[in-house]
Amino acid sequence: MLSKATVETKILPKINEKLRCHKTYSQYQIELFNLRHSSLRNVIESIFGIFKSRFTIFKYAPPFPYTTQTEIVLTCVGLQNFLRKECRSNEFPVELENESSSSSSLLVNEGDLELVFQTHEQQ
């Protein structure tokens, strides 16, 4: 790994010259942090979009304390992972939002979930 001094004296001047700007080491660090934060936020929003379609409790703001809400999320993650491992099919029934009977269901392909639930090391 390169030291901060090496980056500031040898690498940044060349990058700044090529980009025609004059950014410092800390400015690049802030930009990198913002990029990573934005990417992580997009992944989390995708996961909650999937959870909203799979678990109806996420469609509305639950009237529970914060600690209970975090336990609900972790429980649903565990349940989702269990269903994906133990079910022989890649399709799980999902309740329709406007349906009053619980007997009707819509089959949703969960193949896209594999990308969402992979860890960084698996990608």
Coordinates of C-alpha atoms in Angstrom, one line a residue:
M1 CA 0.0 0.0 0.0
L2 CA 1.2 3.5 -0.9
S3 CA 1.8 6.1 1.8
K4 CA -0.1 9.3 1.8
A5 CA 3.1 11.3 1.1
T6 CA 3.9 9.1 -2.0
V7 CA 0.4 9.6 -3.3
E8 CA 0.5 13.4 -2.7
T9 CA 3.9 13.9 -4.3
K10 CA 4.0 11.4 -7.2
I11 CA 0.4 10.4 -8.1
L12 CA -1.9 13.3 -7.5
P13 CA 0.1 15.8 -9.5
K14 CA -0.2 13.6 -12.6
I15 CA -3.9 12.9 -12.0
N16 CA -4.7 16.6 -11.4
E17 CA -2.7 17.5 -14.5
K18 CA -4.6 15.0 -16.6
L19 CA -8.0 16.1 -15.2
R20 CA -7.0 19.8 -15.2
C21 CA -7.9 20.3 -11.6
H22 CA -6.2 20.9 -8.3
K23 CA -7.7 18.5 -5.8
T24 CA -6.0 17.5 -2.6
Y25 CA -5.6 14.0 -1.1
S26 CA -8.4 14.7 1.4
Q27 CA -10.8 15.9 -1.4
Y28 CA -10.2 12.6 -3.2
Q29 CA -10.9 10.7 0.0
I30 CA -14.2 12.5 0.5
E31 CA -15.2 11.7 -3.1
L32 CA -14.3 8.0 -2.6
F33 CA -16.3 7.9 0.6
N34 CA -19.3 9.5 -1.1
L35 CA -19.1 7.1 -4.0
R36 CA -19.0 4.1 -1.7
H37 CA -21.8 5.5 0.5
S38 CA -24.0 6.0 -2.6
S39 CA -23.4 2.5 -3.9
L40 CA -24.2 1.0 -0.5
R41 CA -27.4 3.0 -0.3
N42 CA -28.5 1.8 -3.7
V43 CA -28.0 -1.8 -2.7
I44 CA -29.9 -1.3 0.6
E45 CA -32.8 0.4 -1.3
S46 CA -32.9 -2.6 -3.7
I47 CA -33.1 -5.0 -0.9
F48 CA -35.9 -3.2 0.8
G49 CA -37.7 -3.0 -2.5
I50 CA -37.5 -6.8 -2.7
F51 CA -38.6 -7.1 1.0
K52 CA -41.6 -4.9 0.4
S53 CA -42.8 -7.2 -2.3
R54 CA -42.1 -10.3 -0.2
F55 CA -43.1 -9.3 3.3
T56 CA -46.2 -7.1 3.7
I57 CA -45.0 -5.7 7.0
F58 CA -42.5 -3.5 5.1
K59 CA -45.2 -1.8 2.9
Y60 CA -46.2 0.5 5.8
A61 CA -44.3 2.1 8.6
P62 CA -44.6 -0.3 11.5
P63 CA -45.8 1.1 14.8
F64 CA -43.0 -0.6 16.8
P65 CA -40.0 0.7 18.7
Y66 CA -36.7 1.0 16.8
T67 CA -35.2 -2.1 18.4
T68 CA -38.2 -4.2 17.5
Q69 CA -38.1 -2.9 13.9
T70 CA -34.4 -4.0 13.6
E71 CA -35.3 -7.4 14.9
I72 CA -38.1 -7.7 12.3
V73 CA -35.7 -6.8 9.5
L74 CA -33.1 -9.4 10.7
T75 CA -35.8 -12.0 11.2
C76 CA -37.1 -11.5 7.6
V77 CA -33.5 -11.7 6.3
G78 CA -33.0 -15.0 8.0
L79 CA -36.4 -16.3 6.8
Q80 CA -35.6 -15.2 3.2
N81 CA -32.3 -16.9 3.3
F82 CA -33.9 -20.1 4.8
L83 CA -36.5 -20.1 2.1
R84 CA -34.0 -19.7 -0.7
K85 CA -31.9 -22.6 0.7
E86 CA -34.7 -25.0 1.6
C87 CA -37.2 -24.5 -1.2
R88 CA -36.6 -26.6 -4.3
S89 CA -38.0 -24.0 -6.6
N90 CA -36.7 -20.5 -7.4
E91 CA -40.2 -19.1 -7.3
F92 CA -42.0 -18.1 -4.1
P93 CA -45.6 -17.1 -3.8
V94 CA -46.1 -13.4 -3.0
E95 CA -49.4 -12.0 -1.8
L96 CA -51.1 -9.5 -4.1
E97 CA -51.5 -6.0 -2.6
N98 CA -55.2 -5.6 -3.5
E99 CA -56.3 -9.2 -3.0
S100 CA -58.6 -9.8 0.0
S101 CA -58.2 -13.6 0.0
S102 CA -55.0 -15.1 1.2
S103 CA -55.4 -18.2 -1.1
S104 CA -54.5 -16.4 -4.3
S105 CA -50.8 -15.8 -4.9
L106 CA -48.5 -14.5 -7.6
L107 CA -45.3 -16.4 -8.4
V108 CA -42.3 -14.1 -8.6
N109 CA -38.9 -15.2 -9.9
E110 CA -36.4 -14.8 -7.2
G111 CA -33.3 -15.4 -9.3
D112 CA -32.4 -11.7 -9.1
L113 CA -32.2 -12.0 -5.3
E114 CA -29.0 -14.0 -5.6
L115 CA -27.1 -10.9 -6.7
V116 CA -28.5 -8.8 -3.9
F117 CA -27.8 -11.2 -1.1
Q118 CA -24.2 -12.1 -2.2
T119 CA -21.5 -10.8 0.0
H120 CA -18.7 -8.6 -1.4
E121 CA -16.3 -11.5 -1.3
Q122 CA -18.7 -13.7 -3.4
Q123 CA -18.9 -11.1 -6.2

